[in-house]
Every structure is written in C-alpha cells, then in structure tokens.
Amino acid sequence: MPKLSLLQHCSLPPFLLLFLLAAATPAVQQFKEAPKFYNSPDCLAIDTGLDGTETVDSGLPSICSDKAVHVAMTLDLAYLRGSMAVILSALQHTSCPENISFHFVTSASADSSLLRRTIAASFPYLRFEIYSLEESSVLGLISTSIREALDCPLNYARNYLANLLPPCIRRVVYLDSDLVLVDDILNLAATPLGDTAVLAAPEYCNANFTSYFTPTFWSNPTLSLTFEGRNACYFNTGVMVIDLERWRKGDCTMKIVEWMELQKRMRIYELGSLPPFLLVFAGNIAPVDHRWNQHGLGGDNFRGLCRNLHPGSVSLLHWSGKGKPWARLDENRACPMDALWAPYDLLHTPSASFES
C-alpha cells in the first residue's frame, strides 16, 4: 500500500499506521567490504597525471580509456544484492581488475547517492559512474508482459546505453544483475564483432524463434518479411558485447523504439524488452560461445522451478527467469545451482564468503 494512501487512513490507530509505513518502506541492505584485487604485471596501465587524476593519452578522464574494460549494468535496490555479486565475481576472476570500469544506470527517481555510497563502501577502489534514466521516456512505450518484473522501466535501460554513456566509450559489455562470472571478463570483452555486427551474444538456434511473436505479427505480410534473408535465432540480452559507435551510427535506439511504438498499437509480441532486440539484431550478431551465458537457472517466468546447467563448459552463470538465488536462499528453498552463487553474496550473512 503506497505511503500517501496509508496517511489518508486517519481512523487507524497510530501504532498500526507506523507499522504499515515501516512495512511499506524497503530496508536498506548492509554489505561487507570486498577485498582489493590487483592487476597482474602484464595488464595495460591506465595513465595517471601529475595531479594524481587518472587520464588517457588524449587528456580525457580514465572513464574513456580504451585500455579499460567497460561494463554496463542497471542498479536499483530490488536487485542490489545481485549487482554486488556480479561486481565481486568480475573482479575476482579477471587478471586485470583495476582496468574494469563499471557504468551503472539507475532510475531518475532512485536514491543515486545511497546507491553510490553502498557501492563505494564495498568496493572502495572501484572505478565507476552512475547515470540516470528518465522513466517517463520509457513508460509510455512499455506493454504489459507475462511477468511484472519485465515491465520495469529500468529493464529497458539497455536500449539507451549509447545515449546515456559518454560518446568516448566505444565498446561495452552489458550484464544483467542476476549472474556471476567464473572466468576472465577480458576474454568476453575481446569478442570480435566482424565488419558489420553491432553486438555479440550467444545464440540459441534450437529455440522456437516464432513463439516470441504473436499470430498478428506472422499473419501480416509486411511484418513477417522482417526476418527475410536473416538467419534469425534467439539470443539472451542479459549478456552482450556492444559496439556503441556502430549503435549510434545506425540509430539503433530509434529502431527499437519504433518497434515498441508499433507494439502499443497492434500487439506483435509478448515478452517485454527482448523481442524489439530480436527484431533489430537477430540474424546479424557476432557469435559468443555458450559458456558465456549459462542462462535459465532462475527457471521459467511463471514458477521459477529449479534447472540444471546446460551441457558444456561454464564461464558465466545466469539466473534468468523468475527465481533469483538470493531470494531462494533466504527462504530456505534453494535450488542446487544456487550454491554456486552464494560465495559471491556480500550481504552481512554467514553465507557470504570470498572463496572461489
């Protein structure tokens, strides 16, 4: 129940009103400080100026450095615990942790100061920036989907990275907040994009691609020709390597927005923010080995049942789907794979550790 509506219930006893207000206010989580991780000797050095400020050869701040691996994520209180685990896992498993720059996108209505203090307290040496996404620019484009969490404006932040991040940043690794890395992110960031691809991601061509779009889409001759000549396959947008320069030149944000506007008029897909990405990019993305997105560990979008790993090696574990490992661990109904997430949990609980 929203706070304002609670205050309107003047007939409630004061103690009950205070209880309801407290219950409606999310508790601020407390996190441990992570250890500092150091670069190996063969890492490229990011230059430091005479005043101690990190710079690159052009005189731009280090946030623009091509020597850095730029990682973009969303950041909010609901998924903060997951985001902290992503950061820790990325730093712990890379040979050049001091060369990673994080770019966090928050909602304009979020308490960005609190989020900044929380990140800085757990990772005092982390290089990061926070950017605000105006929810009003996204809300009018969102159509209801099969799960409420998928309709959050911040879930669409990946559409606007090229606009939000500084123009000097040419390539970024986008990561969801419900995953952990168990391999060096430098290898993922170095994925070749070829001559034309805007982004790289693991593809899953055995998935039923047609099911992501409605009969209205497939029965319309103009719309159904969208994928003609493209070997279009499903890919998960929770792990992507994006060439922001090519994105900007191709005006990809506008192309995605145009599909979302059409969706509002005639309902051509069902699943939140994924289908517009498929419409714009499927069939023209650079390949990434499946080990970099062992996804689906959160189960389906309705019940979040336990799932096992897909066959093959693992570099990244992704709890996409309804079930999140931190929630299942707290509720004592953890799935077997959730034990692989627990070592990266920085929350002040006995389960948190720094063991690999």
CSV table of C-alpha atoms in Angstrom, one decimal, residues 1-2 76 78-79 138-139 142-156 158 267 270-273 300-303 321-324:
chain,number,residue,atom,x,y,z
A,1,MET,CA,0.0,0.0,0.0
A,2,PRO,CA,1.5,3.4,-1.0
A,76,ASP,CA,18.4,-0.5,-8.0
A,78,ALA,CA,15.5,-4.5,-5.6
A,79,TYR,CA,18.4,-6.2,-7.4
A,138,VAL,CA,10.1,4.7,-21.3
A,139,LEU,CA,6.8,4.2,-19.5
A,142,ILE,CA,6.1,-0.4,-22.3
A,143,SER,CA,3.4,-3.1,-23.0
A,144,THR,CA,2.4,-5.5,-20.2
A,145,SER,CA,4.1,-8.9,-20.4
A,146,ILE,CA,4.0,-12.3,-18.8
A,147,ARG,CA,5.9,-11.2,-15.6
A,148,GLU,CA,5.6,-7.8,-13.8
A,149,ALA,CA,9.4,-7.5,-13.2
A,150,LEU,CA,9.9,-7.5,-17.0
A,151,ASP,CA,7.7,-4.3,-17.2
A,152,CYS,CA,10.0,-2.2,-15.0
A,153,PRO,CA,11.4,0.8,-17.0
A,154,LEU,CA,14.9,0.0,-15.8
A,155,ASN,CA,14.6,-3.3,-17.7
A,156,TYR,CA,14.7,-1.2,-20.9
A,158,ARG,CA,20.0,-1.4,-22.3
A,267,ARG,CA,0.5,-6.3,-30.0
A,270,GLU,CA,4.5,-10.9,-25.6
A,271,LEU,CA,7.8,-10.9,-23.7
A,272,GLY,CA,8.9,-7.5,-22.5
A,273,SER,CA,12.2,-6.0,-23.8
A,300,ASP,CA,10.6,-20.3,-16.2
A,301,ASN,CA,8.8,-16.9,-16.0
A,302,PHE,CA,5.8,-18.4,-14.1
A,303,ARG,CA,7.0,-20.7,-11.3
A,321,GLY,CA,13.7,-16.5,-15.1
A,322,LYS,CA,11.5,-15.9,-12.1
A,323,GLY,CA,13.6,-17.5,-9.4
A,324,LYS,CA,16.6,-15.5,-8.0
